Structure formats: structure tokens, C-alpha cells
PDB file of C-alpha atoms in Angstrom:
ATOM      1  CA  MET A   1     -49.214  18.827 -80.889  1.00  0.00           C
ATOM      2  CA  THR A   2     -51.283  17.114 -77.405  1.00  0.00           C
ATOM      3  CA  GLU A   3     -50.406  14.042 -76.620  1.00  0.00           C
ATOM      4  CA  SER A   4     -53.430  11.982 -76.189  1.00  0.00           C
ATOM      5  CA  ARG A   5     -53.609   8.844 -73.931  1.00  0.00           C
ATOM      6  CA  THR A   6     -55.701   5.678 -73.685  1.00  0.00           C
ATOM      7  CA  LEU A   7     -56.802   3.550 -71.409  1.00  0.00           C
ATOM      8  CA  SER A   8     -54.359   0.290 -72.851  1.00  0.00           C
ATOM      9  CA  ASP A   9     -51.995   3.166 -72.439  1.00  0.00           C
ATOM     10  CA  ILE A  10     -52.713   3.007 -68.552  1.00  0.00           C
ATOM     11  CA  ARG A  11     -51.151   0.234 -66.628  1.00  0.00           C
ATOM     12  CA  ALA A  12     -51.981  -1.433 -63.309  1.00  0.00           C
ATOM     13  CA  PRO A  13     -50.375  -1.330 -61.005  1.00  0.00           C
ATOM     14  CA  ARG A  14     -48.169  -4.804 -59.849  1.00  0.00           C
ATOM     15  CA  ARG A  15     -49.967  -6.725 -56.908  1.00  0.00           C
ATOM     16  CA  ARG A  16     -47.387  -7.766 -54.189  1.00  0.00           C
ATOM     17  CA  ARG A  17     -47.030 -11.380 -53.282  1.00  0.00           C
ATOM     18  CA  ARG A  18     -47.872 -12.056 -50.224  1.00  0.00           C
ATOM     19  CA  TRP A  19     -48.779 -14.974 -50.251  1.00  0.00           C
ATOM     20  CA  PRO A  20     -45.328 -16.461 -49.610  1.00  0.00           C
ATOM     21  CA  TRP A  21     -45.228 -14.777 -46.405  1.00  0.00           C
ATOM     22  CA  LEU A  22     -48.572 -15.789 -44.596  1.00  0.00           C
ATOM     23  CA  VAL A  23     -47.338 -19.593 -45.949  1.00  0.00           C
ATOM     24  CA  ALA A  24     -44.457 -18.937 -43.704  1.00  0.00           C
ATOM     25  CA  LEU A  25     -46.110 -17.566 -40.927  1.00  0.00           C
ATOM     26  CA  VAL A  26     -48.417 -20.540 -40.849  1.00  0.00           C
ATOM     27  CA  VAL A  27     -45.660 -22.738 -41.163  1.00  0.00           C
ATOM     28  CA  PHE A  28     -43.410 -20.788 -38.197  1.00  0.00           C
ATOM     29  CA  LEU A  29     -46.638 -21.160 -35.672  1.00  0.00           C
ATOM     30  CA  LEU A  30     -47.153 -24.765 -36.492  1.00  0.00           C
ATOM     31  CA  VAL A  31     -44.066 -25.688 -35.851  1.00  0.00           C
ATOM     32  CA  LEU A  32     -43.854 -23.496 -32.729  1.00  0.00           C
ATOM     33  CA  VAL A  33     -47.167 -25.249 -31.499  1.00  0.00           C
ATOM     34  CA  ALA A  34     -45.421 -29.033 -31.999  1.00  0.00           C
ATOM     35  CA  THR A  35     -42.341 -27.729 -29.784  1.00  0.00           C
ATOM     36  CA  LEU A  36     -44.339 -26.848 -27.375  1.00  0.00           C
ATOM     37  CA  ILE A  37     -46.507 -29.565 -27.201  1.00  0.00           C
ATOM     38  CA  ALA A  38     -43.436 -31.704 -27.535  1.00  0.00           C
ATOM     39  CA  LEU A  39     -42.047 -30.215 -24.567  1.00  0.00           C
ATOM     40  CA  ASP A  40     -45.160 -29.944 -22.552  1.00  0.00           C
ATOM     41  CA  GLY A  41     -45.391 -33.976 -23.143  1.00  0.00           C
ATOM     42  CA  MET A  42     -41.671 -34.514 -21.630  1.00  0.00           C
ATOM     43  CA  ALA A  43     -42.576 -31.848 -19.092  1.00  0.00           C
ATOM     44  CA  ARG A  44     -46.118 -34.335 -18.536  1.00  0.00           C
ATOM     45  CA  ASP A  45     -43.752 -37.702 -18.554  1.00  0.00           C
ATOM     46  CA  PHE A  46     -41.186 -36.076 -15.902  1.00  0.00           C
ATOM     47  CA  ALA A  47     -43.902 -35.022 -13.459  1.00  0.00           C
ATOM     48  CA  ARG A  48     -45.527 -38.038 -13.689  1.00  0.00           C
ATOM     49  CA  ASP A  49     -42.392 -40.212 -13.101  1.00  0.00           C
ATOM     50  CA  GLN A  50     -41.230 -37.756 -10.314  1.00  0.00           C
ATOM     51  CA  ILE A  51     -44.679 -38.231  -8.206  1.00  0.00           C
ATOM     52  CA  ARG A  52     -44.818 -42.070  -9.066  1.00  0.00           C
ATOM     53  CA  SER A  53     -41.253 -42.436  -7.531  1.00  0.00           C
ATOM     54  CA  ARG A  54     -42.509 -40.430  -4.288  1.00  0.00           C
ATOM     55  CA  PHE A  55     -46.104 -42.434  -3.943  1.00  0.00           C
ATOM     56  CA  VAL A  56     -44.200 -45.436  -4.570  1.00  0.00           C
ATOM     57  CA  SER A  57     -41.387 -44.389  -1.475  1.00  0.00           C
ATOM     58  CA  THR A  58     -43.267 -42.674   1.041  1.00  0.00           C
ATOM     59  CA  LEU A  59     -45.900 -45.773   1.133  1.00  0.00           C
ATOM     60  CA  GLU A  60     -43.419 -48.819   0.733  1.00  0.00           C
ATOM     61  CA  ILE A  61     -44.957 -49.949  -2.556  1.00  0.00           C
ATOM     62  CA  ASP A  62     -43.015 -52.733  -4.846  1.00  0.00           C
ATOM     63  CA  PRO A  63     -41.686 -51.012  -7.565  1.00  0.00           C
ATOM     64  CA  ALA A  64     -43.056 -53.624  -9.757  1.00  0.00           C
ATOM     65  CA  THR A  65     -46.574 -52.730  -8.477  1.00  0.00           C
ATOM     66  CA  PRO A  66     -48.161 -51.206 -11.496  1.00  0.00           C
ATOM     67  CA  VAL A  67     -48.853 -47.323 -10.561  1.00  0.00           C
ATOM     68  CA  THR A  68     -50.970 -45.139 -13.150  1.00  0.00           C
ATOM     69  CA  VAL A  69     -50.561 -41.132 -12.285  1.00  0.00           C
ATOM     70  CA  ASP A  70     -53.024 -39.412 -14.189  1.00  0.00           C
ATOM     71  CA  LEU A  71     -51.958 -35.228 -14.410  1.00  0.00           C
ATOM     72  CA  GLY A  72     -55.524 -33.651 -15.526  1.00  0.00           C
ATOM     73  CA  PRO A  73     -56.228 -31.776 -18.405  1.00  0.00           C
ATOM     74  CA  GLY A  74     -54.157 -28.685 -18.892  1.00  0.00           C
ATOM     75  CA  SER A  75     -50.346 -27.275 -20.051  1.00  0.00           C
ATOM     76  CA  ILE A  76     -48.039 -28.731 -17.538  1.00  0.00           C
ATOM     77  CA  ILE A  77     -45.390 -25.881 -18.516  1.00  0.00           C
ATOM     78  CA  LEU A  78     -47.883 -23.640 -17.966  1.00  0.00           C
ATOM     79  CA  GLN A  79     -49.203 -25.006 -14.277  1.00  0.00           C
ATOM     80  CA  GLY A  80     -45.309 -25.570 -13.447  1.00  0.00           C
ATOM     81  CA  LEU A  81     -44.802 -21.611 -13.983  1.00  0.00           C
ATOM     82  CA  SER A  82     -47.491 -21.162 -11.536  1.00  0.00           C
ATOM     83  CA  GLY A  83     -46.468 -23.234  -9.224  1.00  0.00           C
ATOM     84  CA  ARG A  84     -48.719 -25.806  -8.901  1.00  0.00           C
ATOM     85  CA  ILE A  85     -50.523 -28.574 -11.018  1.00  0.00           C
ATOM     86  CA  ASP A  86     -53.665 -28.506 -10.685  1.00  0.00           C
ATOM     87  CA  SER A  87     -54.489 -31.988  -9.786  1.00  0.00           C
ATOM     88  CA  VAL A  88     -53.497 -35.914  -9.486  1.00  0.00           C
ATOM     89  CA  ASP A  89     -54.586 -38.986  -9.586  1.00  0.00           C
ATOM     90  CA  ILE A  90     -53.154 -41.959  -8.501  1.00  0.00           C
ATOM     91  CA  THR A  91     -54.025 -45.222  -9.271  1.00  0.00           C
ATOM     92  CA  ALA A  92     -51.646 -48.501  -7.160  1.00  0.00           C
ATOM     93  CA  SER A  93     -53.354 -52.188  -8.655  1.00  0.00           C
ATOM     94  CA  THR A  94     -51.563 -53.458  -5.475  1.00  0.00           C
ATOM     95  CA  LEU A  95     -51.824 -52.002  -1.937  1.00  0.00           C
ATOM     96  CA  SER A  96     -51.278 -53.345   1.374  1.00  0.00           C
ATOM     97  CA  ILE A  97     -51.505 -51.615   5.001  1.00  0.00           C
ATOM     98  CA  GLY A  98     -50.838 -53.329   7.745  1.00  0.00           C
ATOM     99  CA  SER A  99     -52.212 -56.423   7.401  1.00  0.00           C
ATOM    100  CA  LEU A 100     -54.551 -55.828   4.748  1.00  0.00           C
ATOM    101  CA  THR A 101     -53.950 -56.158   1.167  1.00  0.00           C
ATOM    102  CA  GLY A 102     -56.166 -54.032  -1.414  1.00  0.00           C
ATOM    103  CA  SER A 103     -56.313 -51.580  -4.372  1.00  0.00           C
ATOM    104  CA  ALA A 104     -56.079 -47.588  -3.804  1.00  0.00           C
ATOM    105  CA  VAL A 105     -56.714 -43.953  -5.544  1.00  0.00           C
ATOM    106  CA  VAL A 106     -55.128 -40.757  -4.514  1.00  0.00           C
ATOM    107  CA  HIS A 107     -56.782 -37.931  -5.456  1.00  0.00           C
ATOM    108  CA  ALA A 108     -54.801 -34.479  -4.788  1.00  0.00           C
ATOM    109  CA  GLU A 109     -55.315 -30.827  -5.544  1.00  0.00           C
ATOM    110  CA  GLY A 110     -53.277 -27.744  -6.009  1.00  0.00           C
ATOM    111  CA  VAL A 111     -49.977 -30.280  -5.314  1.00  0.00           C
ATOM    112  CA  PRO A 112     -47.105 -27.582  -4.927  1.00  0.00           C
ATOM    113  CA  ILE A 113     -43.732 -27.795  -7.264  1.00  0.00           C
ATOM    114  CA  ASP A 114     -41.926 -26.548  -3.719  1.00  0.00           C
ATOM    115  CA  SER A 115     -41.950 -29.829  -1.106  1.00  0.00           C
ATOM    116  CA  LYS A 116     -41.894 -27.321   1.856  1.00  0.00           C
ATOM    117  CA  LYS A 117     -45.643 -26.188   0.580  1.00  0.00           C
ATOM    118  CA  SER A 118     -49.180 -26.992   1.101  1.00  0.00           C
ATOM    119  CA  VAL A 119     -51.141 -29.304  -0.849  1.00  0.00           C
ATOM    120  CA  GLU A 120     -54.491 -27.789  -1.176  1.00  0.00           C
ATOM    121  CA  SER A 121     -55.666 -31.494  -0.479  1.00  0.00           C
ATOM    122  CA  LEU A 122     -55.401 -34.658  -0.484  1.00  0.00           C
ATOM    123  CA  SER A 123     -57.378 -38.311  -0.249  1.00  0.00           C
ATOM    124  CA  ILE A 124     -56.851 -41.699  -0.551  1.00  0.00           C
ATOM    125  CA  SER A 125     -59.677 -44.477  -1.223  1.00  0.00           C
ATOM    126  CA  PHE A 126     -58.126 -48.158   0.033  1.00  0.00           C
ATOM    127  CA  SER A 127     -60.288 -51.130  -1.522  1.00  0.00           C
ATOM    128  CA  VAL A 128     -59.901 -54.134   0.025  1.00  0.00           C
ATOM    129  CA  PRO A 129     -61.511 -57.322  -1.765  1.00  0.00           C
ATOM    130  CA  GLU A 130     -63.330 -59.788   0.289  1.00  0.00           C
ATOM    131  CA  SER A 131     -60.085 -62.251  -0.529  1.00  0.00           C
ATOM    132  CA  GLY A 132     -58.238 -59.582   1.691  1.00  0.00           C
ATOM    133  CA  VAL A 133     -60.621 -58.522   4.501  1.00  0.00           C
ATOM    134  CA  ALA A 134     -59.111 -62.104   6.361  1.00  0.00           C
ATOM    135  CA  GLY A 135     -56.065 -60.163   6.874  1.00  0.00           C
ATOM    136  CA  LEU A 136     -58.168 -59.403   9.961  1.00  0.00           C
ATOM    137  CA  ALA A 137     -58.233 -62.342  11.348  1.00  0.00           C
ATOM    138  CA  GLY A 138     -55.159 -60.855  13.571  1.00  0.00           C
ATOM    139  CA  ASN A 139     -57.727 -58.209  15.557  1.00  0.00           C
ATOM    140  CA  LEU A 140     -60.809 -60.820  15.845  1.00  0.00           C
ATOM    141  CA  ASP A 141     -59.597 -62.378  19.436  1.00  0.00           C
ATOM    142  CA  GLY A 142     -62.594 -64.392  21.515  1.00  0.00           C
ATOM    143  CA  ILE A 143     -62.917 -67.145  18.535  1.00  0.00           C
ATOM    144  CA  ASP A 144     -61.190 -70.463  17.304  1.00  0.00           C
ATOM    145  CA  LEU A 145     -61.631 -68.642  13.565  1.00  0.00           C
ATOM    146  CA  GLN A 146     -61.959 -70.675  10.453  1.00  0.00           C
ATOM    147  CA  SER A 147     -62.836 -67.928   8.125  1.00  0.00           C
ATOM    148  CA  VAL A 148     -63.797 -64.004   6.816  1.00  0.00           C
ATOM    149  CA  VAL A 149     -65.558 -62.653   4.434  1.00  0.00           C
ATOM    150  CA  ILE A 150     -68.132 -59.960   3.736  1.00  0.00           C
ATOM    151  CA  GLU A 151     -72.205 -60.673   3.605  1.00  0.00           C
ATOM    152  CA  LYS A 152     -74.281 -58.756   3.724  1.00  0.00           C
ATOM    153  CA  GLY A 153     -72.676 -55.427   4.752  1.00  0.00           C
ATOM    154  CA  GLU A 154     -70.815 -57.207   7.452  1.00  0.00           C
ATOM    155  CA  ILE A 155     -67.486 -58.438   7.651  1.00  0.00           C
ATOM    156  CA  LEU A 156     -68.501 -61.933   8.960  1.00  0.00           C
ATOM    157  CA  ALA A 157     -65.716 -64.429  11.171  1.00  0.00           C
ATOM    158  CA  SER A 158     -67.100 -67.897  11.589  1.00  0.00           C
ATOM    159  CA  GLY A 159     -65.495 -70.032  13.715  1.00  0.00           C
ATOM    160  CA  THR A 160     -66.238 -71.738  17.479  1.00  0.00           C
ATOM    161  CA  VAL A 161     -65.781 -70.509  20.775  1.00  0.00           C
ATOM    162  CA  SER A 162     -65.605 -72.287  23.491  1.00  0.00           C
ATOM    163  CA  ARG A 163     -66.915 -71.470  27.267  1.00  0.00           C
ATOM    164  CA  LEU A 164     -67.318 -73.487  30.252  1.00  0.00           C
ATOM    165  CA  GLY A 165     -66.216 -76.899  28.838  1.00  0.00           C
ATOM    166  CA  LEU A 166     -68.717 -76.216  25.511  1.00  0.00           C
ATOM    167  CA  THR A 167     -67.575 -75.459  22.035  1.00  0.00           C
ATOM    168  CA  LEU A 168     -70.457 -73.974  20.152  1.00  0.00           C
ATOM    169  CA  PRO A 169     -70.159 -73.091  16.573  1.00  0.00           C
ATOM    170  CA  VAL A 170     -70.047 -69.195  16.212  1.00  0.00           C
ATOM    171  CA  GLY A 171     -71.014 -66.828  13.766  1.00  0.00           C
ATOM    172  CA  LEU A 172     -69.611 -62.361  14.170  1.00  0.00           C
ATOM    173  CA  GLY A 173     -71.344 -59.923  11.987  1.00  0.00           C
ATOM    174  CA  PHE A 174     -68.845 -56.882  11.981  1.00  0.00           C
ATOM    175  CA  THR A 175     -69.758 -53.081  11.218  1.00  0.00           C
ATOM    176  CA  PRO A 176     -66.810 -51.519  10.320  1.00  0.00           C
ATOM    177  CA  SER A 177     -66.059 -47.859  11.297  1.00  0.00           C
ATOM    178  CA  ALA A 178     -63.904 -45.273  11.613  1.00  0.00           C
ATOM    179  CA  GLU A 179     -63.056 -44.261  15.060  1.00  0.00           C
ATOM    180  CA  ASN A 180     -60.675 -41.440  16.224  1.00  0.00           C
ATOM    181  CA  GLY A 181     -58.508 -42.297  12.880  1.00  0.00           C
ATOM    182  CA  GLN A 182     -58.707 -46.280  13.865  1.00  0.00           C
ATOM    183  CA  LEU A 183     -60.442 -48.142  12.080  1.00  0.00           C
ATOM    184  CA  GLN A 184     -63.170 -49.798  14.493  1.00  0.00           C
ATOM    185  CA  LEU A 185     -64.678 -53.438  14.370  1.00  0.00           C
ATOM    186  CA  THR A 186     -67.999 -53.371  16.029  1.00  0.00           C
ATOM    187  CA  PRO A 187     -70.270 -56.705  16.177  1.00  0.00           C
ATOM    188  CA  THR A 188     -73.974 -56.114  15.033  1.00  0.00           C
ATOM    189  CA  SER A 189     -74.891 -59.270  14.978  1.00  0.00           C
ATOM    190  CA  VAL A 190     -74.837 -63.274  16.556  1.00  0.00           C
ATOM    191  CA  GLN A 191     -75.696 -67.027  14.972  1.00  0.00           C
ATOM    192  CA  LEU A 192     -74.752 -69.222  18.042  1.00  0.00           C
ATOM    193  CA  ASP A 193     -75.097 -72.798  17.655  1.00  0.00           C
ATOM    194  CA  GLY A 194     -77.227 -72.255  14.005  1.00  0.00           C
ATOM    195  CA  THR A 195     -79.489 -69.761  16.167  1.00  0.00           C
ATOM    196  CA  SER A 196     -78.609 -66.211  14.944  1.00  0.00           C
ATOM    197  CA  TYR A 197     -79.566 -63.316  17.665  1.00  0.00           C
ATOM    198  CA  THR A 198     -78.839 -59.275  17.657  1.00  0.00           C
ATOM    199  CA  THR A 199     -76.080 -58.067  20.444  1.00  0.00           C
ATOM    200  CA  GLU A 200     -78.822 -56.589  22.603  1.00  0.00           C
ATOM    201  CA  GLU A 201     -80.614 -60.136  21.996  1.00  0.00           C
ATOM    202  CA  LEU A 202     -77.500 -62.137  23.388  1.00  0.00           C
ATOM    203  CA  ARG A 203     -76.768 -59.491  25.699  1.00  0.00           C
ATOM    204  CA  SER A 204     -79.770 -59.757  28.171  1.00  0.00           C
ATOM    205  CA  SER A 205     -79.903 -63.826  27.559  1.00  0.00           C
ATOM    206  CA  PRO A 206     -80.141 -65.459  31.111  1.00  0.00           C
ATOM    207  CA  THR A 207     -77.810 -68.436  29.581  1.00  0.00           C
ATOM    208  CA  LEU A 208     -75.787 -67.005  27.097  1.00  0.00           C
ATOM    209  CA  GLY A 209     -74.264 -63.865  29.150  1.00  0.00           C
ATOM    210  CA  PHE A 210     -71.066 -65.453  30.070  1.00  0.00           C
ATOM    211  CA  LEU A 211     -70.407 -65.108  26.095  1.00  0.00           C
ATOM    212  CA  VAL A 212     -71.051 -60.899  25.502  1.00  0.00           C
ATOM    213  CA  ASP A 213     -68.120 -59.005  27.780  1.00  0.00           C
ATOM    214  CA  GLU A 214     -65.747 -60.747  25.099  1.00  0.00           C
ATOM    215  CA  LEU A 215     -67.836 -61.678  21.815  1.00  0.00           C
ATOM    216  CA  LEU A 216     -69.210 -58.854  21.407  1.00  0.00           C
ATOM    217  CA  ALA A 217     -66.105 -56.216  22.583  1.00  0.00           C
ATOM    218  CA  PRO A 218     -65.664 -53.849  20.051  1.00  0.00           C
ATOM    219  CA  ARG A 219     -62.439 -54.882  17.559  1.00  0.00           C
ATOM    220  CA  THR A 220     -59.746 -51.764  16.931  1.00  0.00           C
ATOM    221  CA  VAL A 221     -57.600 -52.115  14.536  1.00  0.00           C
ATOM    222  CA  CYS A 222     -54.648 -49.833  13.719  1.00  0.00           C
ATOM    223  CA  ILE A 223     -53.305 -48.423  10.531  1.00  0.00           C
ATOM    224  CA  ALA A 224     -52.021 -45.362  11.645  1.00  0.00           C
ATOM    225  CA  ASP A 225     -48.311 -46.663  11.734  1.00  0.00           C
ATOM    226  CA  ARG A 226     -48.934 -47.633   7.576  1.00  0.00           C
ATOM    227  CA  LEU A 227     -50.332 -44.445   6.421  1.00  0.00           C
ATOM    228  CA  PRO A 228     -48.583 -41.040   6.270  1.00  0.00           C
ATOM    229  CA  ALA A 229     -49.222 -38.806  10.164  1.00  0.00           C
ATOM    230  CA  SER A 230     -51.056 -36.497   8.007  1.00  0.00           C
ATOM    231  CA  LEU A 231     -53.581 -38.475   6.629  1.00  0.00           C
ATOM    232  CA  THR A 232     -56.410 -38.935   9.265  1.00  0.00           C
ATOM    233  CA  LEU A 233     -58.671 -41.919   8.443  1.00  0.00           C
ATOM    234  CA  THR A 234     -62.206 -40.832   7.696  1.00  0.00           C
ATOM    235  CA  ARG A 235     -64.844 -43.381   6.990  1.00  0.00           C
ATOM    236  CA  VAL A 236     -64.658 -47.140   6.559  1.00  0.00           C
ATOM    237  CA  ALA A 237     -67.885 -49.044   5.094  1.00  0.00           C
ATOM    238  CA  VAL A 238     -68.449 -51.962   3.277  1.00  0.00           C
ATOM    239  CA  VAL A 239     -69.106 -51.367  -0.795  1.00  0.00           C
ATOM    240  CA  ASN A 240     -70.566 -54.231  -2.071  1.00  0.00           C
ATOM    241  CA  ASP A 241     -67.878 -56.897  -1.794  1.00  0.00           C
ATOM    242  CA  SER A 242     -65.246 -54.996  -0.494  1.00  0.00           C
ATOM    243  CA  LEU A 243     -64.123 -52.966   2.587  1.00  0.00           C
ATOM    244  CA  VAL A 244     -63.262 -49.726   1.717  1.00  0.00           C
ATOM    245  CA  LEU A 245     -61.166 -46.674   3.762  1.00  0.00           C
ATOM    246  CA  SER A 246     -61.584 -43.369   3.663  1.00  0.00           C
ATOM    247  CA  ALA A 247     -59.028 -41.306   4.647  1.00  0.00           C
ATOM    248  CA  GLY A 248     -57.888 -37.983   4.144  1.00  0.00           C
ATOM    249  CA  ALA A 249     -55.679 -34.042   4.815  1.00  0.00           C
ATOM    250  CA  HIS A 250     -55.901 -30.479   4.083  1.00  0.00           C
ATOM    251  CA  ASP A 251     -52.954 -28.206   3.694  1.00  0.00           C
ATOM    252  CA  THR A 252     -50.103 -30.912   4.290  1.00  0.00           C
ATOM    253  CA  THR A 253     -47.082 -30.651   3.089  1.00  0.00           C
ATOM    254  CA  LEU A 254     -45.289 -33.517   0.261  1.00  0.00           C
ATOM    255  CA  GLY A 255     -42.326 -33.739   2.616  1.00  0.00           C
ATOM    256  CA  ALA A 256     -44.453 -34.314   6.026  1.00  0.00           C
ATOM    257  CA  LEU A 257     -46.097 -36.991   3.722  1.00  0.00           C
ATOM    258  CA  GLY A 258     -42.628 -39.051   4.660  1.00  0.00           C
ATOM    259  CA  THR A 259     -43.379 -39.173   8.457  1.00  0.00           C
ATOM    260  CA  ARG A 260     -45.844 -42.206   9.515  1.00  0.00           C
ATOM    261  CA  GLY A 261     -47.970 -42.048  11.894  1.00  0.00           C
ATOM    262  CA  GLU A 262     -48.152 -43.870  15.252  1.00  0.00           C
ATOM    263  CA  CYS A 263     -50.292 -46.158  17.450  1.00  0.00           C
ATOM    264  CA  ALA A 264     -52.052 -45.776  20.440  1.00  0.00           C
ATOM    265  CA  GLY A 265     -49.198 -49.274  21.699  1.00  0.00           C
ATOM    266  CA  GLY A 266     -46.480 -48.453  19.692  1.00  0.00           C
ATOM    267  CA  ASN A 267     -45.941 -49.163  16.155  1.00  0.00           C
ATOM    268  CA  VAL A 268     -45.484 -52.449  14.795  1.00  0.00           C
ATOM    269  CA  PRO A 269     -42.238 -53.243  13.392  1.00  0.00           C
TER     270      PRO A 269
END
């Protein structure tokens, strides 16, 4: 007799429960990502501390000065494995370069892990507020100075000048520039005893010509001895109420940043 089978006698195959494995995989991946993020954070903190320390040491900044280091986006571990950090931005709230005191922003690209290799590019912008330009007083000879301020895009030095038994109030307006890697102050306007002159008018004056040579001579301020030798002063300008100096370098090594430049007449201790 043939045994008959109904649909109810045919049991569906048992399905394997796979979701526990998926959950375990997801948890593993989350833990792995969290671990990598934590490690990258520690690597980022370490790199920031090292860069800050080198910057403070190179420019002889007071260690108590607030200095921030931004390493930009992306994984520091992956960048480290490639041998270079893509970009570094450093901000110092207080920095003194010679007699000038202001704030500085440094931007570097392609910073190598090996200090013997070259940085692709490096630039520094040093901003001196109006209250800090008085530090230029020692370079503005020929005037008995009373004040040095920023006015109408110029560095205005005010005081008196004594010649041939006369003492006259004088105001000299200087336009700053970068010349041969040095800060140069060129007289561009004159106020003498309450009267305004252009430098051309003063030079052509038959009665005031005796003041020309000393008053209208450009003044040079060397800051090379306060900066790494590989940095070159490229631009100087009055921006709003600040004197801004810009310097840059290409293909310089991190190790070379520890070597100072020199002034023509020798460095000032």
C-alpha cells in the first residue's frame, strides 16, 4: 500500500538566525572606529604639543604665552604614515620681534615628520597694533620724539626738530615697505610748524632745504636677527590700525628654522 503525504507532513526547512553575527560585526566595527578616533586624537594632541614647543623655542616666546596649533582636517595617523602633515596653522597672541610687539599667525603646508626634510611652504604674518609701533622710536633719528602713532595709512612720528637755533614742532609721516628683506620707513609727508608739506615741496623749499637731508632720509629697521634665516620679509603695510609684516620661506627644513638671520651691521644682543 502506497503511503500518502499531505502538505502538512512536509516541514519547511529551519532558517538559521544570522542577526546575532551581524550585530557582533557592527559592534566590532564601532569599537574599531572608536579606537582609531581615540588613537588619532592622542596622536593629534602629541603633534600639537611638539609643534608648539618647537615654535616657542625657535622664536624665543615666553612659554606662558597662549599659542594655539591647528592641524587641519584629516587623520593625523594617516598623514604621519605618509611622512607629512598636510597643513599647520599656529597663532601666538603675543610675539616680540626686535623692538616690535604684536601677534603672529604662521601657516605651513607639507610639514615633514623628519626635521631634515623640507617644508613645502611656510609663511608668517606679524601684526603690530598702534600701541606697539612706539617700538620704532629708536630708529627714527633726527627728531626729538613725543609720539609714534598710525594715522591715515602712515606711521606718524611727532616731536620737535632743532636746527640753527630754531626749535620747530614737526610731524613726519612714514610709509613702511620691505626692502632687501628689511623694514624700511620712507618719509612721504611732513607737518612743520603747523604747515603740511609733501616731501617734494620740502625738498624744493629755498628756506627749509637745510632740514631735508636728515628729515627725509629713509630709516631702515633690521629684524633679520630676530627671525629664522630662511624666512624673508616680503611685504610690509599699514592695514587699518596695525602695522603688518609678512615673511615667507620655501623648501626650508625644520632644523634650519633654529638659525637666526643677520643684520648688515651685526646682530644686536
